C-alpha positions as a LaTeX table, in Angstrom:
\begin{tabular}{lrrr}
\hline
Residue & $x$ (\AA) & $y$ (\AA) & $z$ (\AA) \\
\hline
Unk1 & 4.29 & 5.79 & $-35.95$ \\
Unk2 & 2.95 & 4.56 & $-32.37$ \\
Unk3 & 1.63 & 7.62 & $-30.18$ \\
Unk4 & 1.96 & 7.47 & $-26.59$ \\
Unk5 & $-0.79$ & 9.72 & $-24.37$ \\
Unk6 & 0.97 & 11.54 & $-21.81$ \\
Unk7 & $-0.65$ & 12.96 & $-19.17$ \\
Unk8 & 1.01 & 15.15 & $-16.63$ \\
Unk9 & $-0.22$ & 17.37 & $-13.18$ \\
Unk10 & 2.48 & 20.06 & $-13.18$ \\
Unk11 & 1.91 & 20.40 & $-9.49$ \\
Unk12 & 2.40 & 16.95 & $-7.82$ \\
Unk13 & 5.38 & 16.24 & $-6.45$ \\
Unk14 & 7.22 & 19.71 & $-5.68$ \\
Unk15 & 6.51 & 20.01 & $-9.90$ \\
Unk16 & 9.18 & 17.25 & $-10.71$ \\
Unk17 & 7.91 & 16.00 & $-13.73$ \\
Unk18 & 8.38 & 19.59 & $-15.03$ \\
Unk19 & 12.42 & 19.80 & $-15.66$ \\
Unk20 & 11.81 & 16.04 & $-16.91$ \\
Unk21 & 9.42 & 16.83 & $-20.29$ \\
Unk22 & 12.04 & 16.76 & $-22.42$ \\
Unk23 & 13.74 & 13.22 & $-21.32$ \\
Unk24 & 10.10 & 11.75 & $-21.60$ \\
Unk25 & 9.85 & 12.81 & $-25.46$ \\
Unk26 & 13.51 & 11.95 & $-25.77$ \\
Unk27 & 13.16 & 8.27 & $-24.46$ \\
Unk28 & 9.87 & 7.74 & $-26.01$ \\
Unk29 & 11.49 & 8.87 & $-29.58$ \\
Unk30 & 13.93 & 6.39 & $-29.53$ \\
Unk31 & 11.79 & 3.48 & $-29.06$ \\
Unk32 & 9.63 & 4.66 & $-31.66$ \\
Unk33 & 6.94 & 6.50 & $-30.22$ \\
Unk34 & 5.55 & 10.29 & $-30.64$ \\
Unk35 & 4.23 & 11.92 & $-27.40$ \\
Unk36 & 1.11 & 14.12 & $-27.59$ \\
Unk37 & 1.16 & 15.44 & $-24.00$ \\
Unk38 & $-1.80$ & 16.79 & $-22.15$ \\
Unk39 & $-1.03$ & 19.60 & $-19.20$ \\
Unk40 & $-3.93$ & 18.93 & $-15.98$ \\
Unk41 & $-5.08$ & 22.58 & $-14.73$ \\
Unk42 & $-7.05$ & 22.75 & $-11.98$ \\
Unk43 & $-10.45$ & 24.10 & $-13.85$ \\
Unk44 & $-10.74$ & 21.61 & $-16.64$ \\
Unk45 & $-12.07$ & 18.60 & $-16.68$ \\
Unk46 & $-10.19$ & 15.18 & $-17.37$ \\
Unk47 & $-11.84$ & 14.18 & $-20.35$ \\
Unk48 & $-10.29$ & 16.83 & $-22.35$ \\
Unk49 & $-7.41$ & 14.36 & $-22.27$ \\
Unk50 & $-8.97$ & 11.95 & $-24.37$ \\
Unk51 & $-10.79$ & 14.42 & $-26.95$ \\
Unk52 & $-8.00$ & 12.85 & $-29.75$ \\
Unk53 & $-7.48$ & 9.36 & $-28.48$ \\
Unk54 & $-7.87$ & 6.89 & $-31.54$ \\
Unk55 & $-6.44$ & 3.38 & $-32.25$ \\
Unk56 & $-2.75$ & 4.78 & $-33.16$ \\
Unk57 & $-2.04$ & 5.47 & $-29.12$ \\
Unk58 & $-0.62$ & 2.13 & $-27.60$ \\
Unk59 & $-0.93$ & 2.97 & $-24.20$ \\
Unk60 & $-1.59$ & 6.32 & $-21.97$ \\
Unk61 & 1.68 & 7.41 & $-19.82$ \\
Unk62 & 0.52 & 9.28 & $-16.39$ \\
Unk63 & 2.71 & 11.34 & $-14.46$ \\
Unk64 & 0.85 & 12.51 & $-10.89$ \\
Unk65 & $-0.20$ & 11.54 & $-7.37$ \\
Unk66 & $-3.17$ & 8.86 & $-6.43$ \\
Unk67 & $-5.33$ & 11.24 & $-7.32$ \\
Unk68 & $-4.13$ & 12.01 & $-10.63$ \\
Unk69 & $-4.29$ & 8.25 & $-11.68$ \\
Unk70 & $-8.12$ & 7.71 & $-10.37$ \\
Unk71 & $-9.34$ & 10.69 & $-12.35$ \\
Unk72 & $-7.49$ & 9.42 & $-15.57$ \\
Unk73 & $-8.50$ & 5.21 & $-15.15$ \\
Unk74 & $-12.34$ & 6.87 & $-14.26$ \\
Unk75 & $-12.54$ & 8.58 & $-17.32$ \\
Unk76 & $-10.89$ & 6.03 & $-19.41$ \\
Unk77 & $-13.48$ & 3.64 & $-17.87$ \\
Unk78 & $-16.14$ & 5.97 & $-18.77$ \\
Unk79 & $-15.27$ & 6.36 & $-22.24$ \\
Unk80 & $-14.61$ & 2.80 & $-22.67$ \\
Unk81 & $-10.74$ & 3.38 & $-23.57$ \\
Unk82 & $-9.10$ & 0.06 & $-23.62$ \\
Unk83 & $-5.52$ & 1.09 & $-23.74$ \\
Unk84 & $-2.78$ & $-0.02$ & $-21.56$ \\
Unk85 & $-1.54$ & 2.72 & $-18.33$ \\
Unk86 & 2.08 & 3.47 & $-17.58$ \\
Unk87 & 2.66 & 5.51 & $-14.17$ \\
Unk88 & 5.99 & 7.48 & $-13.25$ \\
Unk89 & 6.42 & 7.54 & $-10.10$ \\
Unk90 & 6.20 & 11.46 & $-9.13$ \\
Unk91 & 3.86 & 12.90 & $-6.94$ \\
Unk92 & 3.03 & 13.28 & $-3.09$ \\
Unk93 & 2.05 & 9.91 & $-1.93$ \\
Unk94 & 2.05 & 8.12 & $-5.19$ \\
Unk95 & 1.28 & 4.95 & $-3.95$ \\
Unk96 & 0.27 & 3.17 & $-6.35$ \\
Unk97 & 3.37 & 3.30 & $-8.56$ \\
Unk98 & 4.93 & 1.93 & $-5.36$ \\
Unk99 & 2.93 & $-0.69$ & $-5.91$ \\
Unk100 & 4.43 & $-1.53$ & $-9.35$ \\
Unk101 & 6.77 & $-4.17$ & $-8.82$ \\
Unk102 & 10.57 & $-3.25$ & $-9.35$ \\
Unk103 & 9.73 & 0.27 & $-10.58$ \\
Unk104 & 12.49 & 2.20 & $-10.35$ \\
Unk105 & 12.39 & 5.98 & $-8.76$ \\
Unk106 & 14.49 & 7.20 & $-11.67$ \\
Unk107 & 12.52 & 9.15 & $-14.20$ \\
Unk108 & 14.75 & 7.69 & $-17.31$ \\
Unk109 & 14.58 & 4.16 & $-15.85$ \\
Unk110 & 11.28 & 3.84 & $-15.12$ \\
Unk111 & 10.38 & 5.21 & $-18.57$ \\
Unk112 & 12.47 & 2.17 & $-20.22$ \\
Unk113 & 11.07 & $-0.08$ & $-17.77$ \\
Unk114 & 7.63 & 0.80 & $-18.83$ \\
Unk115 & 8.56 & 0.54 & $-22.74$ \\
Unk116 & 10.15 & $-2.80$ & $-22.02$ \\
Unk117 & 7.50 & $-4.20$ & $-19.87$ \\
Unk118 & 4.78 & $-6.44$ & $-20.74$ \\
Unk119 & 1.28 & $-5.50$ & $-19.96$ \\
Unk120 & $-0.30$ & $-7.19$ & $-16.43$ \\
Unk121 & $-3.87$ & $-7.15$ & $-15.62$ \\
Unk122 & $-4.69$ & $-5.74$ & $-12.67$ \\
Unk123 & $-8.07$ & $-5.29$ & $-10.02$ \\
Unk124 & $-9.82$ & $-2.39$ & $-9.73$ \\
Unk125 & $-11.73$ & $-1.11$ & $-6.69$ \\
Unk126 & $-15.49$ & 0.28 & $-7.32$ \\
Unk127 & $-17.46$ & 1.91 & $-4.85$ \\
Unk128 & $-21.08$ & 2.97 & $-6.01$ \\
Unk129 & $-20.49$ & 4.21 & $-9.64$ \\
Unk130 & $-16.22$ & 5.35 & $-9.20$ \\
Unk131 & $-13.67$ & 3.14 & $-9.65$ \\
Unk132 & $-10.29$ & 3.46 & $-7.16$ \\
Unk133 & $-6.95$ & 2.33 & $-8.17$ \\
Unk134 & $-5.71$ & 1.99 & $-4.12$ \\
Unk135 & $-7.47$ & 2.51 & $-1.45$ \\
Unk136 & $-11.11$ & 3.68 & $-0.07$ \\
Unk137 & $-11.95$ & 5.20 & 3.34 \\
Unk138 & $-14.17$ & 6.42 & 5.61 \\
Unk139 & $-13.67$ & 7.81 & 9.33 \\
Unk140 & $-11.22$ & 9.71 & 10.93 \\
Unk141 & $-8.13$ & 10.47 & 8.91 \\
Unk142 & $-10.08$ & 9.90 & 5.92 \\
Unk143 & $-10.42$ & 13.63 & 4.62 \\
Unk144 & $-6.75$ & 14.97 & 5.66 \\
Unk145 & $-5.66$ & 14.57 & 2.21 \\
Unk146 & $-8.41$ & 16.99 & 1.06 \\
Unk147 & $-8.02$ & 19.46 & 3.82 \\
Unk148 & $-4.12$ & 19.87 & 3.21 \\
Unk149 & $-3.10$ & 23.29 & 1.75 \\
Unk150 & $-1.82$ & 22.16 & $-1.48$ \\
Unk151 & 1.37 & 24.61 & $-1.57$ \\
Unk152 & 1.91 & 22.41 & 1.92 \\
Unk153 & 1.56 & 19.37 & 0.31 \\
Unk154 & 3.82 & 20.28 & $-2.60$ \\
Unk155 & 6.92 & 21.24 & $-0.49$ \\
Unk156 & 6.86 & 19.20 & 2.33 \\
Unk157 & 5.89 & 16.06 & 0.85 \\
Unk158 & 4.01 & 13.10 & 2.55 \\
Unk159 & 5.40 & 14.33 & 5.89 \\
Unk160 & 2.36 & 17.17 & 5.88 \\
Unk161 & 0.12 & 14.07 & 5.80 \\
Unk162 & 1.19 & 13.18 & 9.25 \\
Unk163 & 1.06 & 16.87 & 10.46 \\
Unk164 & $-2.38$ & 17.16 & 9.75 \\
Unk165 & $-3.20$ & 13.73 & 11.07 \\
Unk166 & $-2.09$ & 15.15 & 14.18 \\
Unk167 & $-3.67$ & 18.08 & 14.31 \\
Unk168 & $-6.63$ & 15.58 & 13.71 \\
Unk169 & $-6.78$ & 13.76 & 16.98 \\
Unk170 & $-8.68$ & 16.20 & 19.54 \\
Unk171 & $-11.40$ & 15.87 & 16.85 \\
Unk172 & $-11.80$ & 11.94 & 16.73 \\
Unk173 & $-15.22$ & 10.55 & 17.57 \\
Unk174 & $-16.53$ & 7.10 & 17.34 \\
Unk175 & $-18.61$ & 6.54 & 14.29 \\
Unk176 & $-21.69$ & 3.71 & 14.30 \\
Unk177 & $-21.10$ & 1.51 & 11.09 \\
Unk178 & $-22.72$ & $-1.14$ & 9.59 \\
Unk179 & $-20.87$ & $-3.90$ & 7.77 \\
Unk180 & $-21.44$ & $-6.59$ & 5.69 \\
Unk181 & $-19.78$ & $-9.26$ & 3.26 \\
Unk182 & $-20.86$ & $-13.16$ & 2.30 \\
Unk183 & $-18.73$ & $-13.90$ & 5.26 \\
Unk184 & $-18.22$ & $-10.71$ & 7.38 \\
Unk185 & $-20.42$ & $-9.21$ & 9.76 \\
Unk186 & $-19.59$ & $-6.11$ & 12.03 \\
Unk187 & $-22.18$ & $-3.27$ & 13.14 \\
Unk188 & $-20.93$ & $-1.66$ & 15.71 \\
Unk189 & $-18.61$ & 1.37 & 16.31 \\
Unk190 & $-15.39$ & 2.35 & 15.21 \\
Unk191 & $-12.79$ & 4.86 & 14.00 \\
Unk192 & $-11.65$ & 4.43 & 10.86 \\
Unk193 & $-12.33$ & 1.61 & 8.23 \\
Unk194 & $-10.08$ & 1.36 & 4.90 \\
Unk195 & $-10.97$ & $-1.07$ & 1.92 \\
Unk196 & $-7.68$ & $-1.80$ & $-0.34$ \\
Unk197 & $-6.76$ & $-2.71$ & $-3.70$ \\
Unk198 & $-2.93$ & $-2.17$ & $-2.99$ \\
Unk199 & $-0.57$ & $-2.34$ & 0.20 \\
Unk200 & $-0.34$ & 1.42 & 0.55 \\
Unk201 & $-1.87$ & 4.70 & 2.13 \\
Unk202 & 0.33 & 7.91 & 2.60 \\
Unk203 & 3.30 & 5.53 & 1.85 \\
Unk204 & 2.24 & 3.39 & 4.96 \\
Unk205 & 2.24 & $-0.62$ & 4.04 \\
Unk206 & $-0.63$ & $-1.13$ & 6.04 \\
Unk207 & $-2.22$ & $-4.10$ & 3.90 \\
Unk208 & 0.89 & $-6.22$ & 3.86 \\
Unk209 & $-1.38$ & $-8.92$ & 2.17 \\
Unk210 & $-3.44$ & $-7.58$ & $-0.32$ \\
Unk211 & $-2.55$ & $-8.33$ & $-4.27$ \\
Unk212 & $-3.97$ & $-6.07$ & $-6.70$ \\
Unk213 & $-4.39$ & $-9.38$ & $-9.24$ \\
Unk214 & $-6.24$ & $-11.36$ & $-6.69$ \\
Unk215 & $-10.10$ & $-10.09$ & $-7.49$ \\
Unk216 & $-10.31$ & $-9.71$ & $-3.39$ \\
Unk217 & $-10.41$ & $-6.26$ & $-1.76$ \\
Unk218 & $-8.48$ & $-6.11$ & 1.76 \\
Unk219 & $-10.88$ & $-4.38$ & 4.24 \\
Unk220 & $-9.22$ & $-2.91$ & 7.80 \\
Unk221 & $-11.76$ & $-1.57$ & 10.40 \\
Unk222 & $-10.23$ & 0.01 & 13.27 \\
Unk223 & $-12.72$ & $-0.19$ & 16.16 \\
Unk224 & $-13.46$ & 2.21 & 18.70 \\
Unk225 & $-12.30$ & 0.45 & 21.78 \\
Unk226 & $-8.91$ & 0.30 & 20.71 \\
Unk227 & $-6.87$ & 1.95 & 23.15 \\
Unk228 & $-7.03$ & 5.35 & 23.13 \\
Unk229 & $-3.14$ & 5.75 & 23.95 \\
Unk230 & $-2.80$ & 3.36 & 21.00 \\
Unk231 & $-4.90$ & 5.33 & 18.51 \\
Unk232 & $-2.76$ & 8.55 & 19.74 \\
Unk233 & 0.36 & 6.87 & 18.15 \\
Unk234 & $-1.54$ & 5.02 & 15.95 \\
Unk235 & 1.09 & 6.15 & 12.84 \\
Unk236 & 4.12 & 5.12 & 14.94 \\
Unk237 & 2.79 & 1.67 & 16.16 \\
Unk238 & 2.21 & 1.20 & 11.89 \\
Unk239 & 5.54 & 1.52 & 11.32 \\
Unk240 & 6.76 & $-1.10$ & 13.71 \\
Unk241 & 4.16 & $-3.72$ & 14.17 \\
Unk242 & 1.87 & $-5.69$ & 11.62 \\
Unk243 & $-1.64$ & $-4.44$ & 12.11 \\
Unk244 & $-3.27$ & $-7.32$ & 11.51 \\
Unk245 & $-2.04$ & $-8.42$ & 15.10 \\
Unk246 & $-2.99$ & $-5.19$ & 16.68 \\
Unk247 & $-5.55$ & $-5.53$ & 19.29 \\
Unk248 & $-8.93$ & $-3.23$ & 18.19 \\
Unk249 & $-8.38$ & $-3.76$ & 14.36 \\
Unk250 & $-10.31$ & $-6.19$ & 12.18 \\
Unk251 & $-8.98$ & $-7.45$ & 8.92 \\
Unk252 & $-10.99$ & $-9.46$ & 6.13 \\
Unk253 & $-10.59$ & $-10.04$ & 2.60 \\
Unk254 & $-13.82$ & $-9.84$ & 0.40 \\
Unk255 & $-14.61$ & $-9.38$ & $-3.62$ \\
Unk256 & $-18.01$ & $-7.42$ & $-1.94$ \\
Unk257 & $-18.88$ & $-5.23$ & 1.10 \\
Unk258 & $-21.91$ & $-3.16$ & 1.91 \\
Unk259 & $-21.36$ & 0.15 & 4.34 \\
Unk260 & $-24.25$ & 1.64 & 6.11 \\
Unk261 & $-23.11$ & 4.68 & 8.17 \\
Unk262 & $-25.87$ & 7.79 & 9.40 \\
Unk263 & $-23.08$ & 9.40 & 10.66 \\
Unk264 & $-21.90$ & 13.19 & 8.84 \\
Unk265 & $-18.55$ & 11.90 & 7.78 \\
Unk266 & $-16.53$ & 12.20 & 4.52 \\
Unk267 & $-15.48$ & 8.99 & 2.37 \\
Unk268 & $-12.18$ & 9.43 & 0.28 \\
Unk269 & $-10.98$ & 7.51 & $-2.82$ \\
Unk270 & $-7.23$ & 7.63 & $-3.80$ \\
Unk271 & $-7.16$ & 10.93 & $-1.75$ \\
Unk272 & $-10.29$ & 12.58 & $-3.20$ \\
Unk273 & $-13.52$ & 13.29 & $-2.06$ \\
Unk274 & $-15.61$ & 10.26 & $-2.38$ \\
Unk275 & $-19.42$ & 9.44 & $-2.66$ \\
Unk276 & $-21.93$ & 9.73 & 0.26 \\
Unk277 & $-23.20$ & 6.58 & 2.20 \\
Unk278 & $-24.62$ & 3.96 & 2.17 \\
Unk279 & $-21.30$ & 2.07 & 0.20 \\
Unk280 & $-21.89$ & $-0.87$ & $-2.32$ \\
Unk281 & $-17.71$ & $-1.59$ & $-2.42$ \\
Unk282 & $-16.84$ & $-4.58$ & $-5.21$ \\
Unk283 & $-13.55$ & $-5.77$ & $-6.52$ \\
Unk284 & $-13.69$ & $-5.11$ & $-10.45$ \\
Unk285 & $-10.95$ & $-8.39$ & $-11.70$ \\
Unk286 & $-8.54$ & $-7.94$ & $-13.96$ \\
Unk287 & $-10.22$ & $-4.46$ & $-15.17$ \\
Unk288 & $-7.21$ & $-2.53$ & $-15.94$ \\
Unk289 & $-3.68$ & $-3.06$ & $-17.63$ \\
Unk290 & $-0.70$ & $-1.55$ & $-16.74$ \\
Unk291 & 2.67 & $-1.48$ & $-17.85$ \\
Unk292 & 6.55 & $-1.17$ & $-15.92$ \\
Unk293 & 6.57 & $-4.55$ & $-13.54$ \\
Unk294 & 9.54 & $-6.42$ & $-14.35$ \\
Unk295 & 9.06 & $-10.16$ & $-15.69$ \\
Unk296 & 8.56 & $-12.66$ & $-13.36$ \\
Unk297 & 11.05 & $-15.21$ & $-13.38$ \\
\hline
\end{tabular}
């Protein structure tokens, strides 16, 4: 019989995916499939996940935020696991299953969409020696994901993210960055720069262009002599313009960027804590498969 790896973070998203275990080994039953489920707790490491993959599991099923789905595709990259991903789409800012084409919010849906589906190459990101599934950043913004209280983040949902990115403001300073790409230069200062493999960050659509099939990363620097009163409502002025035509933001597309920064700032990948300047960023094509888009007509 086909085994399915499921891997679940009981405390992402207000602990949904709890009440919905046994619907997943339900679903997955009737298509054929045993489940051999793997609980994340907070003091063990990933790669206990993958202690009894073999060649009988068809694909590995992940139910949990950004973060969740960058620890599980870095592992699986450093073991060399070649299996199709399926993602439910649970969790605080789980923006990369709202990236999935046509994936439905519904637990039981999405699971038969994902059974039903045919596997689709997608890009990775890769900065230094990690991979990242979304998005990459570095300035100010970048750490409020790690400094949220996660009992905050678990009942008030992606509307904590914007609290704490306003508490953030009286602390922003410009930052001196040095940027480069085969056809991008910039080395000067700014605010906040964010390099994208999807459309999403704390379900914003702020890279309305980028495709996550298109081995090209979608790099946003927002400079320092954007408008002060503009940064101040920066999250508002997202919602309601394109920010490719705001004045103070650059936008380039790239498959690799170099990012030189002396300043003591934080980077973060997928809403973790990344790796310490200077950056070596490159698109990694068609390095991961997923399953749940619907077919393309």
């Amino acid at each position: 019989m086909k085994k399915v790896k499921f891997i679940y973070n009981p405390y992402s998203g207000e602990n949904s995916i709890v009440s919905e275990l046994d619907k997943v080994i339900q679903i997955h039953q009737q298509y054929g499939y045993i489940v051999e489920p793997y609980r994340i707790q907070r003091d063990e490491s990933i790669s206990n996940a993958f202690d009894s993959i073999d060649n009988d599991f068809k694909y590995i099923l992940i139910a949990g935020g950004d973060g969740t789905i960058d620890s599980v595709v870095n592992e699986m990259k450093h073991k060399k696991i070649d299996i199709p991903i399926g993602v439910l789409p649970v969790g605080t800012a789980n923006d990369f299953a709202k990236n999935i084409v046509g994936m439905p919010q519904d637990i039981e849906k999405a699971l038969i969409q994902i059974l039903e589906s045919q596997e689709k190459y997608l890009d990775l990101g890769k900065i230094n020696e990690k991979y990242f599934v979304n998005v990459a950043s570095a300035g100010v913004f970048t750490d409020v994901s790690q400094k949220i209280d996660v009992h905050l983040k678990n009942t008030m949902g992606k509307m904590a993210y914007y609290i704490k990115g306003l508490e953030e403001i009286p602390n922003i300073r410009k930052l001196k960055v040095k940027v480069e790409s085969k056809d991008f230069k910039f080395d000067g200062n700014m605010y906040l720069m964010l390099i994208f493999n999807g459309k999403t960050a704390g379900n914003l659509k702020l890279a309305q262009s980028s495709e996550a099939d298109d081995g090209l990363l979608d790099v946003i620097i927002v400079k320092s002599d954007i408008v002060r009163n503009a940064l101040n409502n920066f999250i508002v002025m997202l919602k309601k313009r394109d920010i490719y035509e705001m004045d103070g933001v650059l936008c380039f597309k790239t498959d690799k960027v170099t990012i030189e920064c002396d300043e003591d700032i934080v980077t973060d990948i997928d809403g973790e804590k990344g790796p310490e300047f200077p950056l070596k960023i490159s698109c990694a094509r068609k390095a991961l498969k997923v399953l749940g888009y619907l077919y393309e007509s």
